[in-house]
PDB file of C-alpha atoms and ligand atoms in Angstrom:
ATOM      1  CA  MET A1105      16.843 -12.503  -0.427  1.00 61.00           C
ATOM      2  CA  ALA A1106      13.218 -13.295  -0.384  1.00 78.00           C
ATOM      3  CA  HIS A1107      11.164 -12.553  -3.530  1.00 92.00           C
ATOM      4  CA  GLU A1108       7.764 -11.355  -2.471  1.00 98.00           C
ATOM      5  CA  LYS A1109       4.646  -9.534  -3.303  1.00 98.00           C
ATOM      6  CA  THR A1110       2.924  -6.878  -1.252  1.00 98.00           C
ATOM      7  CA  LEU A1111      -0.081  -4.906  -1.469  1.00 99.00           C
ATOM      8  CA  ILE A1112       0.047  -1.223  -1.430  1.00 99.00           C
ATOM      9  CA  LEU A1113      -2.998   1.255  -1.413  1.00 99.00           C
ATOM     10  CA  VAL A1114      -2.471   5.082  -2.072  1.00 99.00           C
ATOM     11  CA  LYS A1115      -5.298   6.092  -0.029  1.00 99.00           C
ATOM     12  CA  PRO A1116      -8.182   8.457  -0.744  1.00 99.00           C
ATOM     13  CA  ASP A1117      -6.563  11.324   0.728  1.00 99.00           C
ATOM     14  CA  ALA A1118      -3.650  11.063  -1.360  1.00 99.00           C
ATOM     15  CA  VAL A1119      -5.828  10.470  -4.478  1.00 99.00           C
ATOM     16  CA  GLN A1120      -7.960  13.811  -3.440  1.00 99.00           C
ATOM     17  CA  ARG A1121      -4.554  15.690  -2.722  1.00 98.00           C
ATOM     18  CA  GLY A1122      -3.363  14.898  -6.204  1.00 98.00           C
ATOM     19  CA  ILE A1123      -0.242  13.189  -4.879  1.00 99.00           C
ATOM     20  CA  ALA A1124      -0.882   9.648  -5.908  1.00 98.00           C
ATOM     21  CA  GLY A1125       1.782   9.906  -8.363  1.00 98.00           C
ATOM     22  CA  GLN A1126       4.391  11.164  -6.010  1.00 98.00           C
ATOM     23  CA  VAL A1127       3.625   8.380  -3.586  1.00 98.00           C
ATOM     24  CA  ILE A1128       3.841   5.746  -6.554  1.00 98.00           C
ATOM     25  CA  ASP A1129       7.039   7.346  -7.851  1.00 98.00           C
ATOM     26  CA  ARG A1130       8.698   6.831  -4.318  1.00 98.00           C
ATOM     27  CA  LEU A1131       7.995   3.325  -4.398  1.00 98.00           C
ATOM     28  CA  GLU A1132       8.791   2.547  -7.942  1.00 98.00           C
ATOM     29  CA  ARG A1133      12.285   4.127  -7.313  1.00 98.00           C
ATOM     30  CA  THR A1134      13.245   1.368  -4.923  1.00 98.00           C
ATOM     31  CA  GLY A1135      13.358  -0.790  -8.184  1.00 98.00           C
ATOM     32  CA  LEU A1136      10.253  -3.171  -6.995  1.00 98.00           C
ATOM     33  CA  ARG A1137       8.283  -4.084  -9.924  1.00 98.00           C
ATOM     34  CA  ILE A1138       4.455  -3.043 -10.462  1.00 98.00           C
ATOM     35  CA  ALA A1139       2.974  -6.460 -10.822  1.00 98.00           C
ATOM     36  CA  GLY A1140      -0.422  -5.061 -10.568  1.00 98.00           C
ATOM     37  CA  MET A1141      -2.207  -1.894 -10.317  1.00 98.00           C
ATOM     38  CA  LYS A1142      -5.933  -0.429 -10.434  1.00 98.00           C
ATOM     39  CA  LEU A1143      -8.126   2.548  -9.554  1.00 98.00           C
ATOM     40  CA  LEU A1144     -11.022   1.326  -7.211  1.00 98.00           C
ATOM     41  CA  GLN A1145     -13.511   2.519  -4.683  1.00 98.00           C
ATOM     42  CA  ILE A1146     -13.392   0.303  -1.320  1.00 98.00           C
ATOM     43  CA  SER A1147     -16.841  -1.101  -0.427  1.00 98.00           C
ATOM     44  CA  GLU A1148     -17.903  -1.436   3.147  1.00 98.00           C
ATOM     45  CA  GLU A1149     -17.507  -5.345   2.792  1.00 98.00           C
ATOM     46  CA  LEU A1150     -13.786  -5.064   1.292  1.00 98.00           C
ATOM     47  CA  ALA A1151     -12.871  -2.463   4.082  1.00 98.00           C
ATOM     48  CA  ALA A1152     -14.115  -4.892   6.716  1.00 98.00           C
ATOM     49  CA  GLU A1153     -12.194  -7.579   5.137  1.00 98.00           C
ATOM     50  CA  HIS A1154      -9.084  -5.696   4.659  1.00 98.00           C
ATOM     51  CA  TYR A1155      -9.171  -4.152   8.127  1.00 97.00           C
ATOM     52  CA  GLY A1156     -10.504  -7.238  10.333  1.00 96.00           C
ATOM     53  CA  GLU A1157      -7.706  -7.103  12.605  1.00 96.00           C
ATOM     54  CA  HIS A1158      -8.712  -3.686  13.777  1.00 97.00           C
ATOM     55  CA  VAL A1159     -12.520  -4.422  14.349  1.00 96.00           C
ATOM     56  CA  GLY A1160     -13.737  -3.063  17.734  1.00 97.00           C
ATOM     57  CA  LYS A1161     -10.806  -0.595  18.098  1.00 98.00           C
ATOM     58  CA  PRO A1162     -11.850   2.976  18.895  1.00 98.00           C
ATOM     59  CA  PHE A1163     -10.435   4.207  15.481  1.00 98.00           C
ATOM     60  CA  TYR A1164     -12.234   1.501  13.415  1.00 98.00           C
ATOM     61  CA  PRO A1165     -15.467   3.351  12.369  1.00 98.00           C
ATOM     62  CA  GLY A1166     -13.375   6.364  11.349  1.00 98.00           C
ATOM     63  CA  LEU A1167     -10.957   4.111   9.415  1.00 98.00           C
ATOM     64  CA  VAL A1168     -13.733   2.516   7.425  1.00 98.00           C
ATOM     65  CA  GLU A1169     -15.319   5.594   6.779  1.00 98.00           C
ATOM     66  CA  PHE A1170     -11.931   7.212   5.521  1.00 98.00           C
ATOM     67  CA  ILE A1171     -11.017   4.220   3.380  1.00 98.00           C
ATOM     68  CA  THR A1172     -14.310   3.907   1.603  1.00 98.00           C
ATOM     69  CA  SER A1173     -14.599   7.639   0.943  1.00 98.00           C
ATOM     70  CA  GLY A1174     -13.051   7.964  -2.469  1.00 98.00           C
ATOM     71  CA  PRO A1175     -11.037   6.172  -4.978  1.00 99.00           C
ATOM     72  CA  VAL A1176      -7.728   4.401  -3.891  1.00 99.00           C
ATOM     73  CA  VAL A1177      -5.067   3.196  -6.194  1.00 99.00           C
ATOM     74  CA  ALA A1178      -4.247  -0.515  -5.288  1.00 99.00           C
ATOM     75  CA  ILE A1179      -0.656  -1.747  -6.225  1.00 99.00           C
ATOM     76  CA  CYS A1180       0.854  -5.069  -6.297  1.00 99.00           C
ATOM     77  CA  LEU A1181       4.472  -4.561  -5.939  1.00 98.00           C
ATOM     78  CA  ALA A1182       6.968  -7.639  -6.521  1.00 98.00           C
ATOM     79  CA  GLY A1183      10.702  -8.049  -5.824  1.00 98.00           C
ATOM     80  CA  PRO A1184      13.365  -8.908  -3.271  1.00 97.00           C
ATOM     81  CA  ASN A1185      11.914  -7.925   0.471  1.00 98.00           C
ATOM     82  CA  ALA A1186       8.888  -6.098  -1.244  1.00 98.00           C
ATOM     83  CA  ILE A1187       7.003  -6.091   2.130  1.00 98.00           C
ATOM     84  CA  SER A1188       9.785  -4.984   4.391  1.00 98.00           C
ATOM     85  CA  ILE A1189      11.187  -2.327   1.705  1.00 98.00           C
ATOM     86  CA  SER A1190       7.752  -0.622   1.139  1.00 98.00           C
ATOM     87  CA  ARG A1191       7.077  -0.411   4.978  1.00 98.00           C
ATOM     88  CA  LYS A1192      10.515   1.341   5.236  1.00 98.00           C
ATOM     89  CA  VAL A1193       9.559   3.717   2.421  1.00 98.00           C
ATOM     90  CA  MET A1194       6.141   4.463   3.837  1.00 98.00           C
ATOM     91  CA  GLY A1195       7.305   5.267   7.359  1.00 98.00           C
ATOM     92  CA  THR A1196       5.735   4.346  10.864  1.00 98.00           C
ATOM     93  CA  THR A1197       1.933   4.527  11.104  1.00 98.00           C
ATOM     94  CA  ASN A1198       1.837   8.091  12.749  1.00 98.00           C
ATOM     95  CA  PRO A1199       3.072  10.778  10.276  1.00 98.00           C
ATOM     96  CA  ALA A1200       3.968  12.711  13.462  1.00 98.00           C
ATOM     97  CA  ALA A1201       6.578  10.101  14.539  1.00 98.00           C
ATOM     98  CA  ALA A1202       7.620   9.104  10.836  1.00 98.00           C
ATOM     99  CA  ALA A1203      10.938   9.810   9.653  1.00 98.00           C
ATOM    100  CA  ALA A1204      11.781  12.389   7.147  1.00 98.00           C
ATOM    101  CA  GLY A1205      12.393  10.908   3.872  1.00 98.00           C
ATOM    102  CA  THR A1206       9.469   8.439   4.319  1.00 98.00           C
ATOM    103  CA  VAL A1207       6.135   8.817   2.486  1.00 98.00           C
ATOM    104  CA  ARG A1208       4.209   9.469   5.787  1.00 98.00           C
ATOM    105  CA  GLY A1209       7.142  11.595   7.302  1.00 98.00           C
ATOM    106  CA  ASP A1210       7.157  14.086   4.122  1.00 98.00           C
ATOM    107  CA  LEU A1211       3.795  13.961   2.880  1.00 98.00           C
ATOM    108  CA  ALA A1212       1.446  13.651   5.827  1.00 98.00           C
ATOM    109  CA  LEU A1213       0.568  14.815   9.308  1.00 98.00           C
ATOM    110  CA  ASP A1214      -2.098  12.871  10.872  1.00 98.00           C
ATOM    111  CA  ILE A1215      -2.644   9.159  11.762  1.00 98.00           C
ATOM    112  CA  GLY A1216      -5.954   9.135  10.240  1.00 98.00           C
ATOM    113  CA  ARG A1217      -4.984  10.601   7.053  1.00 98.00           C
ATOM    114  CA  ASN A1218      -1.675   8.985   6.407  1.00 98.00           C
ATOM    115  CA  VAL A1219      -1.642   8.555   2.823  1.00 99.00           C
ATOM    116  CA  ILE A1220      -0.687   5.035   2.283  1.00 99.00           C
ATOM    117  CA  HIS A1221      -1.161   1.131   3.175  1.00 98.00           C
ATOM    118  CA  GLY A1222       1.459  -1.602   2.692  1.00 98.00           C
ATOM    119  CA  SER A1223       1.074  -5.192   3.899  1.00 98.00           C
ATOM    120  CA  ALA A1224       2.824  -5.770   7.411  1.00 98.00           C
ATOM    121  CA  ASN A1225       4.048  -9.443   6.853  1.00 98.00           C
ATOM    122  CA  GLU A1226       4.039 -12.206   4.354  1.00 98.00           C
ATOM    123  CA  ALA A1227       0.697 -13.546   5.723  1.00 98.00           C
ATOM    124  CA  ASP A1228      -0.835 -10.224   5.242  1.00 98.00           C
ATOM    125  CA  ALA A1229       0.534  -9.847   2.060  1.00 98.00           C
ATOM    126  CA  ALA A1230      -0.829 -12.816   0.505  1.00 98.00           C
ATOM    127  CA  ARG A1231      -4.333 -12.351   1.955  1.00 98.00           C
ATOM    128  CA  GLU A1232      -4.395  -8.681   0.867  1.00 98.00           C
ATOM    129  CA  VAL A1233      -2.988  -9.108  -2.557  1.00 98.00           C
ATOM    130  CA  GLY A1234      -5.987 -11.554  -3.039  1.00 98.00           C
ATOM    131  CA  LEU A1235      -8.448  -9.161  -1.834  1.00 98.00           C
ATOM    132  CA  TYR A1236      -7.862  -6.741  -4.449  1.00 98.00           C
ATOM    133  CA  PHE A1237      -6.294  -8.638  -7.349  1.00 98.00           C
ATOM    134  CA  ASN A1238      -7.317 -11.885  -9.368  1.00 98.00           C
ATOM    135  CA  ASP A1239      -4.463 -13.854 -10.474  1.00 97.00           C
ATOM    136  CA  ASP A1240      -4.732 -12.806 -14.011  1.00 98.00           C
ATOM    137  CA  GLU A1241      -4.375  -9.393 -13.100  1.00 98.00           C
ATOM    138  CA  LEU A1242      -0.920  -9.899 -11.735  1.00 98.00           C
ATOM    139  CA  LEU A1243       1.358  -9.707 -14.665  1.00 98.00           C
ATOM    140  CA  ASP A1244       4.892 -11.584 -14.812  1.00 97.00           C
ATOM    141  CA  TYR A1245       7.354  -9.794 -16.916  1.00 97.00           C
ATOM    142  CA  THR A1246      10.976  -8.803 -16.985  1.00 97.00           C
ATOM    143  CA  ARG A1247      12.289  -5.638 -17.546  1.00 97.00           C
ATOM    144  CA  ALA A1248      15.460  -4.377 -19.315  1.00 97.00           C
ATOM    145  CA  ILE A1249      16.763  -2.802 -15.977  1.00 96.00           C
ATOM    146  CA  ASP A1250      16.231  -6.050 -13.767  1.00 96.00           C
ATOM    147  CA  GLY A1251      19.717  -6.861 -14.136  1.00 96.00           C
ATOM    148  CA  TRP A1252      20.771  -3.129 -12.751  1.00 97.00           C
ATOM    149  CA  VAL A1253      18.452  -3.660  -9.852  1.00 96.00           C
ATOM    150  CA  VAL A1254      19.311  -7.078  -8.435  1.00 96.00           C
ATOM    151  CA  GLU A1255      22.688  -8.873  -8.996  1.00 95.00           C
TER     152      GLU A1255
HETATM  153  P1  LIG B 927      -0.344   0.544   9.313  1.00 92.83           P
HETATM  154  O1  LIG B 927      -1.090   1.160   8.400  1.00 92.83           O
HETATM  155  O2  LIG B 927       1.085   1.236   9.439  1.00 92.83           O
HETATM  156  O3  LIG B 927      -0.154  -0.906   8.877  1.00 92.83           O
HETATM  157  P2  LIG B 927      -2.149  -0.318  11.339  1.00 92.83           P
HETATM  158  O4  LIG B 927      -2.238  -1.654  10.627  1.00 92.83           O
HETATM  159  O5  LIG B 927      -1.713  -0.473  12.755  1.00 92.83           O
HETATM  160  O6  LIG B 927      -1.009   0.553  10.834  1.00 92.83           O
HETATM  161  O7  LIG B 927      -3.488   0.440  11.431  1.00 92.83           O
HETATM  162  C1  LIG B 927      -4.135   0.747  10.080  1.00 92.83           C
HETATM  163  C2  LIG B 927      -4.591   1.940  10.019  1.00 92.83           C
HETATM  164  O8  LIG B 927      -5.576   2.314  11.020  1.00 92.83           O
HETATM  165  C3  LIG B 927      -3.589   3.103  10.062  1.00 92.83           C
HETATM  166  O9  LIG B 927      -2.715   3.291   8.792  1.00 92.83           O
HETATM  167  C4  LIG B 927      -4.317   4.275  10.520  1.00 92.83           C
HETATM  168  C5  LIG B 927      -5.281   3.609  11.135  1.00 92.83           C
HETATM  169  N1  LIG B 927      -5.039   3.780  12.714  1.00 92.83           N
HETATM  170  C6  LIG B 927      -4.211   2.873  13.327  1.00 92.83           C
HETATM  171  N2  LIG B 927      -3.965   3.415  14.845  1.00 92.83           N
HETATM  172  C7  LIG B 927      -4.722   4.333  14.921  1.00 92.83           C
HETATM  173  C8  LIG B 927      -4.927   5.189  16.207  1.00 92.83           C
HETATM  174  N3  LIG B 927      -4.529   4.893  17.036  1.00 92.83           N
HETATM  175  N4  LIG B 927      -5.762   6.340  15.786  1.00 92.83           N
HETATM  176  C9  LIG B 927      -6.422   6.627  14.573  1.00 92.83           C
HETATM  177  N5  LIG B 927      -5.995   5.669  13.539  1.00 92.83           N
HETATM  178  C10 LIG B 927      -5.200   4.562  13.547  1.00 92.83           C
HETATM  179 MG1  LIG B 928      -1.424  -2.518   9.159  1.00 92.83          MG
END
C-alpha cells in the first residue's frame, strides 16, 4: 500500500459555480487526508509549468486561458494510493465519457470545463505538489479517525 501525496486543483469553473465544496467533499469522503490547501489565482508562468506536457497541442491556449481565469483551490491530499484513488473519484478527462458517480461524470459537461485536476502519476505528483506548496505548508498530522480508515 503506497503512501502517496497528490496535487488536486478545484478549477476556476467549480469555484465560480459554487461547487468547490462538493468537489472537496467527494475527495475528503475517501478518507484521504488534506495535507495542504489554499485559494490562489494561477499566473501564466505557473500555468506553463503545470501544463508543460501539453505545450503545442491545439487546446493548450484555451487551457491556459481557462486555468488562469479565476481562483482555484489547490489541495495536497495524502494517504494510501492517493494518486489513483483521486483519479478514480475525478473520472476520465472528458466529462461526456466519465462514469456516473465521478466528479466529472456528475458535475461537468465539457472537456474544457472539467472542474478538477489531479496528478496522473508519482513523478507528476511530486513535481506538481512542489509547484503549489512549500514544505512548511504541508502539515503532517494524525486524525482520530485514521485507525478507522486504514488497518
Ligand atoms: P487530465 O486533466 O484528466 O489529467 P490531461 O492531462 O490529458 O487530462 O489534460 C489536461 C487538461 O487539458 C484536461 O483536464 C482538459 C484539457 N484537455 C485535454 N485534452 C483536451 C482536448 N482534446 N480538448 C480540449 N481540452 C483538453
Ligand atoms: Mg493530466
